[in-house]
CSV table of C-alpha atoms in Angstrom, one decimal:
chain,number,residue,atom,x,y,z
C,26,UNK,CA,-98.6,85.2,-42.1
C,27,UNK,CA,-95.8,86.9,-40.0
C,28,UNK,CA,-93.3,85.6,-38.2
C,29,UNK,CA,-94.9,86.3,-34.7
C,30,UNK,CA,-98.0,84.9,-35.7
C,31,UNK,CA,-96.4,81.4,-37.0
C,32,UNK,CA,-94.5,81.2,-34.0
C,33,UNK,CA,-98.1,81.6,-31.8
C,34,UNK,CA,-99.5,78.7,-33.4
C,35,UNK,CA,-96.5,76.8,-33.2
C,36,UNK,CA,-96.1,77.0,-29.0
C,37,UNK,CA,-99.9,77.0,-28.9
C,38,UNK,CA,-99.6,73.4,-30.2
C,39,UNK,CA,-96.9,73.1,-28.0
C,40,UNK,CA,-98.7,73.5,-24.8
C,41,UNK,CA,-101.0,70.2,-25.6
C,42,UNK,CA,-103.3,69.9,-22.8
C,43,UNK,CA,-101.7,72.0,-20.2
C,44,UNK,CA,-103.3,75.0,-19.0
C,45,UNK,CA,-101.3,78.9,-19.4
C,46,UNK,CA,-101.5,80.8,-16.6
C,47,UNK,CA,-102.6,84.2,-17.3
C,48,UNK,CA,-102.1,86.4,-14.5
C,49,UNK,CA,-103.6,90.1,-14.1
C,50,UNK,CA,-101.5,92.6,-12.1
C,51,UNK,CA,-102.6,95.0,-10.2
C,52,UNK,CA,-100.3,97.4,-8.7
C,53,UNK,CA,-98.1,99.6,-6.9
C,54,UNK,CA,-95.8,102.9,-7.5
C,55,UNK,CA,-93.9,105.3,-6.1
C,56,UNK,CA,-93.9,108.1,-4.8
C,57,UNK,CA,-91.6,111.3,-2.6
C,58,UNK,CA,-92.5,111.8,1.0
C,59,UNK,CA,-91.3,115.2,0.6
C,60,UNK,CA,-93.7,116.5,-1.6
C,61,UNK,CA,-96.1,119.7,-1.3
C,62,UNK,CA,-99.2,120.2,-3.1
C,63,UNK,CA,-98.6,122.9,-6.4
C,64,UNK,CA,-102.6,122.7,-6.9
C,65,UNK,CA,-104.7,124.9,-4.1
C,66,UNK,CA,-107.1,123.5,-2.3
C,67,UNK,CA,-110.6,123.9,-3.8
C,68,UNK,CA,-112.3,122.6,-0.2
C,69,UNK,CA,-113.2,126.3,0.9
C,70,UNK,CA,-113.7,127.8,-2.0
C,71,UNK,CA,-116.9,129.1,-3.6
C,72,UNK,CA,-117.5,127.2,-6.4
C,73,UNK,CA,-119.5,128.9,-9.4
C,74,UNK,CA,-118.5,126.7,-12.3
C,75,UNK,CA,-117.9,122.9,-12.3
C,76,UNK,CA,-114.1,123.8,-14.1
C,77,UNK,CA,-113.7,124.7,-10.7
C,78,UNK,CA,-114.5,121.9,-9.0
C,79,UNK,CA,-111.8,119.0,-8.3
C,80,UNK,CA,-111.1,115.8,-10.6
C,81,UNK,CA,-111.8,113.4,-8.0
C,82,UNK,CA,-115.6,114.4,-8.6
C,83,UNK,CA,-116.3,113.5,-11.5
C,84,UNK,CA,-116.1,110.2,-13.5
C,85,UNK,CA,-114.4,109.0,-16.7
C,86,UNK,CA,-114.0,105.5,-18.8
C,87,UNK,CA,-111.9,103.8,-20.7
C,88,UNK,CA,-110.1,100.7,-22.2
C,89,UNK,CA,-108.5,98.0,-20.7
C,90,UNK,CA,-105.1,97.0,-22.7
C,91,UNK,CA,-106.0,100.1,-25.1
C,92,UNK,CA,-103.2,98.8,-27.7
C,93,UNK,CA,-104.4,95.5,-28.3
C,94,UNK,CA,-105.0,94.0,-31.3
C,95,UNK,CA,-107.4,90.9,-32.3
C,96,UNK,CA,-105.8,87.4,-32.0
C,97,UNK,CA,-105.0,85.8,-35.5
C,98,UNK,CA,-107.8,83.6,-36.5
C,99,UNK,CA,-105.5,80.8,-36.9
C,100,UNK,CA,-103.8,81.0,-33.7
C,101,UNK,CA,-107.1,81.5,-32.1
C,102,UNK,CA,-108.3,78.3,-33.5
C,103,UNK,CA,-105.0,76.5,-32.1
C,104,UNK,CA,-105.9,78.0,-28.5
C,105,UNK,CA,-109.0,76.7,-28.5
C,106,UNK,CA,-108.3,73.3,-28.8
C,107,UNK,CA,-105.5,73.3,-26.4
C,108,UNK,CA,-107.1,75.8,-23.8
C,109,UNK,CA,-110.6,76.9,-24.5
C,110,UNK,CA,-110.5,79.0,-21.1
C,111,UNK,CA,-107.4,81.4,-22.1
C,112,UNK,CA,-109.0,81.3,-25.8
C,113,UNK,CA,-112.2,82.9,-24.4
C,114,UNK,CA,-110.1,85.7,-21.8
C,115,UNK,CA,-107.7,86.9,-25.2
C,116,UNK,CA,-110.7,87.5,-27.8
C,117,UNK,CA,-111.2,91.2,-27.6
C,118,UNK,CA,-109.6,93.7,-29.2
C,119,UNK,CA,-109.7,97.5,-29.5
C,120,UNK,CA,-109.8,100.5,-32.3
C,121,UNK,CA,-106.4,102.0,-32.7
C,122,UNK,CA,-105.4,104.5,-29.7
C,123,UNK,CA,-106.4,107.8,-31.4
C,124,UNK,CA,-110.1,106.6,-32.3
C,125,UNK,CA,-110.2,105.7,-28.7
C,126,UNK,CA,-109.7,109.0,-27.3
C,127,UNK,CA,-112.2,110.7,-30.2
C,128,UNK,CA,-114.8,108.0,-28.9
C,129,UNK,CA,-114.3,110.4,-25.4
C,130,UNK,CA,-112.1,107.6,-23.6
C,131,UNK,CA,-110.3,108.9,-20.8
C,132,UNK,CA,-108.6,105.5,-19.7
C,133,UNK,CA,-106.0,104.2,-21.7
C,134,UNK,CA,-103.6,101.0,-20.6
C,135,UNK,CA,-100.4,99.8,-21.7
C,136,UNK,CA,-98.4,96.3,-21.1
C,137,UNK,CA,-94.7,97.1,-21.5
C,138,UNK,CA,-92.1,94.4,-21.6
C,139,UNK,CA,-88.0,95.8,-21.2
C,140,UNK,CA,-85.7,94.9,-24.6
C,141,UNK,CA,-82.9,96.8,-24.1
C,142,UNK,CA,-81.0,95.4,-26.3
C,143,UNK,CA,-84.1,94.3,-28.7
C,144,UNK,CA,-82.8,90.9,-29.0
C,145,UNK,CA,-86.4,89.3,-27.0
C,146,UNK,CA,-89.1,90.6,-29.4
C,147,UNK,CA,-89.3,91.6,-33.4
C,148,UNK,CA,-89.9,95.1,-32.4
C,149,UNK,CA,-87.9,98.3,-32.2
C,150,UNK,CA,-87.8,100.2,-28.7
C,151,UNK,CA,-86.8,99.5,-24.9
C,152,UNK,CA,-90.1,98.8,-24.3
C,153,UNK,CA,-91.9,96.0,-26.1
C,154,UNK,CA,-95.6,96.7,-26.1
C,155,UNK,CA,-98.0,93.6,-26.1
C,156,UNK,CA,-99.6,91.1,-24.0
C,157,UNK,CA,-98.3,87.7,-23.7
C,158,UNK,CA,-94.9,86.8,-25.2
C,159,UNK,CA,-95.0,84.3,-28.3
C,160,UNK,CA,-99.0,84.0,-28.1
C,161,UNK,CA,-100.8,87.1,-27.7
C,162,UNK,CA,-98.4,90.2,-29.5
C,163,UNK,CA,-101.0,92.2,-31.5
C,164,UNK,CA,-100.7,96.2,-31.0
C,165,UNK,CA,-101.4,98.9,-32.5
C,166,UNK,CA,-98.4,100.7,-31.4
C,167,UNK,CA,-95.5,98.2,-31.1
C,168,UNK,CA,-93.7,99.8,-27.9
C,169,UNK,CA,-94.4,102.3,-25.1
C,170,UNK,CA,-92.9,105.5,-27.1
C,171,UNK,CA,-94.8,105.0,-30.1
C,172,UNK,CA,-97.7,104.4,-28.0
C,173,UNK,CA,-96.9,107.6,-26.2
C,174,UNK,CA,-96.8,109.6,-29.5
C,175,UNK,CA,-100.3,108.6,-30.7
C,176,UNK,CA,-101.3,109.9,-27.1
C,177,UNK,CA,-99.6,113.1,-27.9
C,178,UNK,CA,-100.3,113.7,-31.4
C,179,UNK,CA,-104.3,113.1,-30.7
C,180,UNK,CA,-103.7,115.8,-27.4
C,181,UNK,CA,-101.9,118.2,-29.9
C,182,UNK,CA,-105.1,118.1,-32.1
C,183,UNK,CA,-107.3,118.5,-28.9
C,184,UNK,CA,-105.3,120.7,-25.7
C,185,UNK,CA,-108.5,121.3,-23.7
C,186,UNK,CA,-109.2,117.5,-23.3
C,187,UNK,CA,-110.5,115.9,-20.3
C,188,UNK,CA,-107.4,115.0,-18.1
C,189,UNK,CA,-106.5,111.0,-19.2
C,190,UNK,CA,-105.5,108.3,-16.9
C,191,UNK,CA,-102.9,106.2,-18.0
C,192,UNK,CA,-101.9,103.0,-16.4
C,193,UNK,CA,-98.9,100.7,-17.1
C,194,UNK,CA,-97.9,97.0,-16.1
C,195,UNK,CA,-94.7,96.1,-15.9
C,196,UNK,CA,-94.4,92.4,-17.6
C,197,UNK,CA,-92.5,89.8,-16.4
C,198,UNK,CA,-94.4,86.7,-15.9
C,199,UNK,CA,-92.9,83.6,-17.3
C,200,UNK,CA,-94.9,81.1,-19.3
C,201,UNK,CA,-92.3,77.7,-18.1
C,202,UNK,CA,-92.5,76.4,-21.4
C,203,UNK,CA,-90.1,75.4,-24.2
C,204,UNK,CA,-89.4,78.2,-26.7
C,205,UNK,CA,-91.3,80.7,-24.8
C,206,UNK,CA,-89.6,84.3,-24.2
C,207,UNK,CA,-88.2,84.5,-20.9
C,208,UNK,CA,-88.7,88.3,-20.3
C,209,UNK,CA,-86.4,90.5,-19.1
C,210,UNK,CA,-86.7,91.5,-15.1
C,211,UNK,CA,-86.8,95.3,-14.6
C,212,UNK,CA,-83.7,96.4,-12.6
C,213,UNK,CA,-83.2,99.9,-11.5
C,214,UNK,CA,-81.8,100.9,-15.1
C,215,UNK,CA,-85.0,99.8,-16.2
C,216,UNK,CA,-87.4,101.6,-14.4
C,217,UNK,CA,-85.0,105.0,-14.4
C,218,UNK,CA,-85.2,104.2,-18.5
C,219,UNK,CA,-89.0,104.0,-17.8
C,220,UNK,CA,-89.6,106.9,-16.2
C,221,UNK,CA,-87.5,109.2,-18.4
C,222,UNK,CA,-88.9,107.6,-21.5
C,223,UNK,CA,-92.4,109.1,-19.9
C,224,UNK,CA,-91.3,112.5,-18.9
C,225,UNK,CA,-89.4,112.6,-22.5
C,226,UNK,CA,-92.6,111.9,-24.2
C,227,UNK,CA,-95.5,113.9,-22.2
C,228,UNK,CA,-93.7,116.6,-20.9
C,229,UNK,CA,-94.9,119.4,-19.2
C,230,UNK,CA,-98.7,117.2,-19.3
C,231,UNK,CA,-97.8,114.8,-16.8
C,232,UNK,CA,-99.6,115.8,-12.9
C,233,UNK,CA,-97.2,114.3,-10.7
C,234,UNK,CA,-97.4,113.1,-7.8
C,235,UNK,CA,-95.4,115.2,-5.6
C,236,UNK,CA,-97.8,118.0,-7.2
C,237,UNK,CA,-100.9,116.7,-5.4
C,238,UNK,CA,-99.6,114.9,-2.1
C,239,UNK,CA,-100.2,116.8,1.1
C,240,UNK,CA,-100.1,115.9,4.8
C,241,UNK,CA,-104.0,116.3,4.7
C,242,UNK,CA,-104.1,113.7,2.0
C,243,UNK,CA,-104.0,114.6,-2.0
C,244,UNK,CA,-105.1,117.7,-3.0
C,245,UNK,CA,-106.4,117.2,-6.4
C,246,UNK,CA,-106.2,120.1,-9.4
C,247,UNK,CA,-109.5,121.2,-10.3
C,248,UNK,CA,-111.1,120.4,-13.8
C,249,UNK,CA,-109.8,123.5,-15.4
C,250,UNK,CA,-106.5,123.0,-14.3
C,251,UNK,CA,-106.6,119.6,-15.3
C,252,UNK,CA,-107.5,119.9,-18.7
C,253,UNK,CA,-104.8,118.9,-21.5
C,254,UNK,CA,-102.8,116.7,-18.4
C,255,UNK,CA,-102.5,113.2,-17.7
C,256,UNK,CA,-102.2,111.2,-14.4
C,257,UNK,CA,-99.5,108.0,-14.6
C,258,UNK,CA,-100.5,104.8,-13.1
C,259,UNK,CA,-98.1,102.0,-12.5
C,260,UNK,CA,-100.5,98.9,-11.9
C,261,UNK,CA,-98.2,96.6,-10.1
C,262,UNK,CA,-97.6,94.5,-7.3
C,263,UNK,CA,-95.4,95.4,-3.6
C,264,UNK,CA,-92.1,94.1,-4.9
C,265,UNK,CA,-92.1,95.8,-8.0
C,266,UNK,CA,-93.2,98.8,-6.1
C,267,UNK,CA,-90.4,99.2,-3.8
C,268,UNK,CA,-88.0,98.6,-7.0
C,269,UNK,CA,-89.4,101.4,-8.4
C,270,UNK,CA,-89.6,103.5,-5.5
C,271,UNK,CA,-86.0,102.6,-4.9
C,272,UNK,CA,-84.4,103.5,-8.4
C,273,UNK,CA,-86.4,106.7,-9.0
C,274,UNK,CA,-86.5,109.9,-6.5
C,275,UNK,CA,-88.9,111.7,-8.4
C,276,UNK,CA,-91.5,109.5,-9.9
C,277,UNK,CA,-94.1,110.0,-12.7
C,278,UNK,CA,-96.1,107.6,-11.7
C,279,UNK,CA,-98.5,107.3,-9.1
C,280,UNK,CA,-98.6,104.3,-6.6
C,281,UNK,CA,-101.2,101.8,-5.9
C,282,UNK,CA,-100.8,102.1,-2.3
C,283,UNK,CA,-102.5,101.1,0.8
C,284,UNK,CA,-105.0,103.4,2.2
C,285,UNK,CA,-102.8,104.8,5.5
C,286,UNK,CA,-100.0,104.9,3.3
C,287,UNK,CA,-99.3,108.8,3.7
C,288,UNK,CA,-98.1,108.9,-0.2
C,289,UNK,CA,-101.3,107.1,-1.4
C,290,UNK,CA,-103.7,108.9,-3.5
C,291,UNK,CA,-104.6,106.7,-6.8
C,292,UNK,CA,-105.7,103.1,-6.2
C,293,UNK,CA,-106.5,100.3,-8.4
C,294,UNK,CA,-109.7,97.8,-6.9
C,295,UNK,CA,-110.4,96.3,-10.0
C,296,UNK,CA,-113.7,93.9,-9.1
C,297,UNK,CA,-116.5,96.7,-8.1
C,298,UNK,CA,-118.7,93.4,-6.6
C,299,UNK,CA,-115.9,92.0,-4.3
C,300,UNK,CA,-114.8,94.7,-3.0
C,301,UNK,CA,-117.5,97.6,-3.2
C,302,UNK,CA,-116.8,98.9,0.8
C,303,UNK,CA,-113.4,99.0,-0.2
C,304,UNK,CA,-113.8,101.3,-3.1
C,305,UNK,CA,-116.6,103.5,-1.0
C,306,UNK,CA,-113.6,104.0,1.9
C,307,UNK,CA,-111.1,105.3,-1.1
C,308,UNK,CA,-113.4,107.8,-2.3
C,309,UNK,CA,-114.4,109.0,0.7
C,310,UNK,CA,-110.9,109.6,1.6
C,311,UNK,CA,-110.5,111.5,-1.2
C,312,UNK,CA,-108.2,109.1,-3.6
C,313,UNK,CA,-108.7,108.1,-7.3
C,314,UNK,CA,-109.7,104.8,-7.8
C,315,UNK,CA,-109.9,102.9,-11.0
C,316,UNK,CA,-112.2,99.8,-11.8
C,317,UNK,CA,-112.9,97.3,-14.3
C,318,UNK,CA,-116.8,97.1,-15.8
C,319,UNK,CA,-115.6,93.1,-17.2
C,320,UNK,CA,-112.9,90.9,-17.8
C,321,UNK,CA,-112.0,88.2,-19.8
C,322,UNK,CA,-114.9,88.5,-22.1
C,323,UNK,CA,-117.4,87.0,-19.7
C,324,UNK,CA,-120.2,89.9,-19.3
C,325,UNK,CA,-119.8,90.5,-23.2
C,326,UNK,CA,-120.8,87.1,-23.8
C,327,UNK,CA,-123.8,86.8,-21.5
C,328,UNK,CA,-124.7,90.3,-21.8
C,329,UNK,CA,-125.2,90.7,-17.7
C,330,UNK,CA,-124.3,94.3,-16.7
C,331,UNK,CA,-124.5,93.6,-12.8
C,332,UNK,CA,-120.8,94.3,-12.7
C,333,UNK,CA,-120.8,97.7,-15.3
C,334,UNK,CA,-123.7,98.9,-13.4
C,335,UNK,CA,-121.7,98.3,-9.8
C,336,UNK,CA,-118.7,100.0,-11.0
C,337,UNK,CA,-120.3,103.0,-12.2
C,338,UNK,CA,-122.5,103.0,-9.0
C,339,UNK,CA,-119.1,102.7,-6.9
C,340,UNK,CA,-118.0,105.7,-7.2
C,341,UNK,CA,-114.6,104.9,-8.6
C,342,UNK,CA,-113.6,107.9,-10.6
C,343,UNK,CA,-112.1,105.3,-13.5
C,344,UNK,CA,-114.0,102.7,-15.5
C,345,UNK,CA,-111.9,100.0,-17.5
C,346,UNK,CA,-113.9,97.9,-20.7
C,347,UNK,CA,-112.9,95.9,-23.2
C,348,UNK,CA,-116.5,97.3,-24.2
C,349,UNK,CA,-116.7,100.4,-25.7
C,350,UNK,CA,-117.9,99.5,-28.4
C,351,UNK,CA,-121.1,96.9,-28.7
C,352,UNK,CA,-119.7,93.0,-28.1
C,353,UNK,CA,-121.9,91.9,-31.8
C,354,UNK,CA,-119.3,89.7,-32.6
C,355,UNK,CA,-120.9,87.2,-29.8
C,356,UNK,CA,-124.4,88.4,-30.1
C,357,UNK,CA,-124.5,90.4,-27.4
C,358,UNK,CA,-125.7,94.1,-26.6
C,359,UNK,CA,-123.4,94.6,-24.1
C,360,UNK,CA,-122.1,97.9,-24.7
C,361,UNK,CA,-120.0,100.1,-21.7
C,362,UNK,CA,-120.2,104.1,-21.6
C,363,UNK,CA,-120.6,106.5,-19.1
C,364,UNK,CA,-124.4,106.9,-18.2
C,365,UNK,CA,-125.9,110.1,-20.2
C,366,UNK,CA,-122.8,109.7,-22.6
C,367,UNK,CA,-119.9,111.4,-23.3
C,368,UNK,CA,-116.5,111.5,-21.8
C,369,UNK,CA,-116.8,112.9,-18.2
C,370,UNK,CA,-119.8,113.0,-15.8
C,371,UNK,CA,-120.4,113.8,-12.1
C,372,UNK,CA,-119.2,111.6,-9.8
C,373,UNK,CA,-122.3,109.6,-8.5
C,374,UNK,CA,-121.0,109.4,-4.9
C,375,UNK,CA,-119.1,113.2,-4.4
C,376,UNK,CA,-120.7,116.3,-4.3
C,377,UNK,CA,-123.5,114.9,-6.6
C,378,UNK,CA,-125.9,117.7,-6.3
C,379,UNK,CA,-123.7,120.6,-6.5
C,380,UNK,CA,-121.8,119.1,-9.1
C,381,UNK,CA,-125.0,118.3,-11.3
C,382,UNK,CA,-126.6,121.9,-10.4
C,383,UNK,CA,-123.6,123.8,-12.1
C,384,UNK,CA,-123.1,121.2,-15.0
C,385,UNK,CA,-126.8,121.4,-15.8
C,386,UNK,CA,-126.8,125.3,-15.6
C,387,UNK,CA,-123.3,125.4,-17.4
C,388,UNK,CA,-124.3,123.0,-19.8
C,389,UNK,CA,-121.3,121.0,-19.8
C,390,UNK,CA,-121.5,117.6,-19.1
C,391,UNK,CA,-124.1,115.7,-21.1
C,392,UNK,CA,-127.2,114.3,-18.8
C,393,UNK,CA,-130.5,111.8,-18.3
């Protein structure tokens, strides 16, 4: 047994009868003002192919902390006796990164933790990927430029890929208990070292944001022109927003921004049942919005699909799972994929009948 996983069971044992905290963080960015749109509008055009038509409509999925790995058995056990809540929300896990995106994932999301000095964590790098410090630390890419490199490698083998949505949280939560990492806050070097680390690794794929921002609201590339690229995503909260904002001019990422916000264009409304008017408004305004089909294992185990089938249904443009593949481990059939398969579809609430008259006579999305 390693030395991360000894040290699990040991503060899971620790934490006797006293309930963690697990928080999930959904979030802001950054973005210029002074931006203009590098993409041409597609809204007068005559379409004749669906390459031609824009990203926002059409629909992807993907995984929900794509690195993660399963929970030692032993330190599973532990949790369970001490907190059979958190036990239940950490047992998923997920294929490595690469088998992700050949399984036609378009959604990929990273936890990052800042190390500088790589005195917190047993891993190399700035930026500590994993999910909860001394507990939950399995990945299959142990920080954010390794992680970055399997993204790049897989894109190198495939350059006319969908366009892929990566989102990022920034952690920092502390767990007030003895021995527990106390993690590092992320200053302004941190989030400059952030950003670079991004640009340094993607390169020319990234769409920024200042490329589709306009004073009529974002102008998105069409599919074509999105092909091979990636959208950033940092899924945070205000504060940590305005930090970023503040320390970087020229942001990769896109924010998580209210709706009259005249730099918002990508939002994250993760609960499709709560807050199914508030997703309609976003797409009909013309931003990105990203979802969640589950969470913390619950529709796996009990096999309902009321919330996959709302989030789909929503419109959002970007479906989170923990699902991809079939939940058999807890006899379940609960299985998450875009309806008719594959890795893109039309968007069920934009432009749905042109869109599925030129992908039908095109033949390029797969359909019912």
């Amino acid at each position: 047994m390693n030395k991360q996983n000894k040290r699990g069971i040991a503060f899971v044992t620790a934490l006797g009868l006293t309930a963690l905290a697990f928080t999930s963080l959904a979030g802001c960015v950054a973005v210029n003002t002074d931006v203009s749109s590098n993409f041409p509008s597609t809204r007068s055009q005559v379409v004749v192919s669906p390459e031609q038509l824009s990203l926002n409509q059409f629909q992807f999925f993907g995984s929900h902390n794509s690195y993660k790995t399963a929970l030692p058995a032993a330190v599973l056990e532990q949790l369970r006796q001490v907190n059979p809540q958190a036990a239940i929300s950490l047992e998923y896990w997920h294929a490595p990164i690469d088998e992700q995106l050949d399984s036609g994932l378009r959604v990929l999301e990273f936890d990052v933790f800042y190390d500088p000095q790589q005195r917190l964590f047993e891993l190399d790098g700035e930026f500590p990927v994993l999910h909860v410090q001394n507990l939950d630390t399995g990945s299959h890419c142990p920080n954010l430029r390794a992680c970055m490199d399997s993204v790049v490698r897989w894109a190198e083998f495939n350059p006319n890929h969908e366009p892929i949505m990566i989102s990022f949280n920034a952690k920092t939560d502390v767990i007030d208990r003895p021995g527990f990492i106390r993690p590092n806050a992320f200053d302004p070097v941190a989030w400059r070292a952030l950003d670079a680390l991004l640009r340094e690794s993607l390169g020319q794929r990234v769409i920024n944001p200042a490329q589709v921002l306009s004073p009529s609201g974002p102008i998105w590339p069409s599919l074509s022109q999105a092909r091979g690229k990636m959208l950033l995503v940092l899924d945070e909260g205000p504060a940590k927003h305005m930090a970023y904002l503040a320390a970087v001019s020229k942001p990769a990422l896109f924010a998580n921004l209210p709706s009259d916000d005249p730099r918002a264009a990508i939002q994250i409304i993760n609960n499709p049942l709560e807050s199914a008017a508030e997703i309609a408004a976003a797409v009909k305004r013309g931003f990105l919005v990203r979802t969640r089909a589950d969470a913390d294992t619950l529709e796996a185990r009990s096999g309902d699909t009321t919330r996959r089938d709302a989030a789909f249904a929503s419109g959002a443009h970007f479906v989170s799972t923990d699902y991809y593949q079939a939940a058999s481990h807890f006899n379940s059939a609960y299985q998450v994929g875009l309806p008719g398969g594959g890795a893109i579809r039309c968007n069920p609430k934009f432009a749905t009948r042109r869109c599925k008259a030129l992908t039908k006579s095109a033949n390029l999305l797969p359909r019912k």
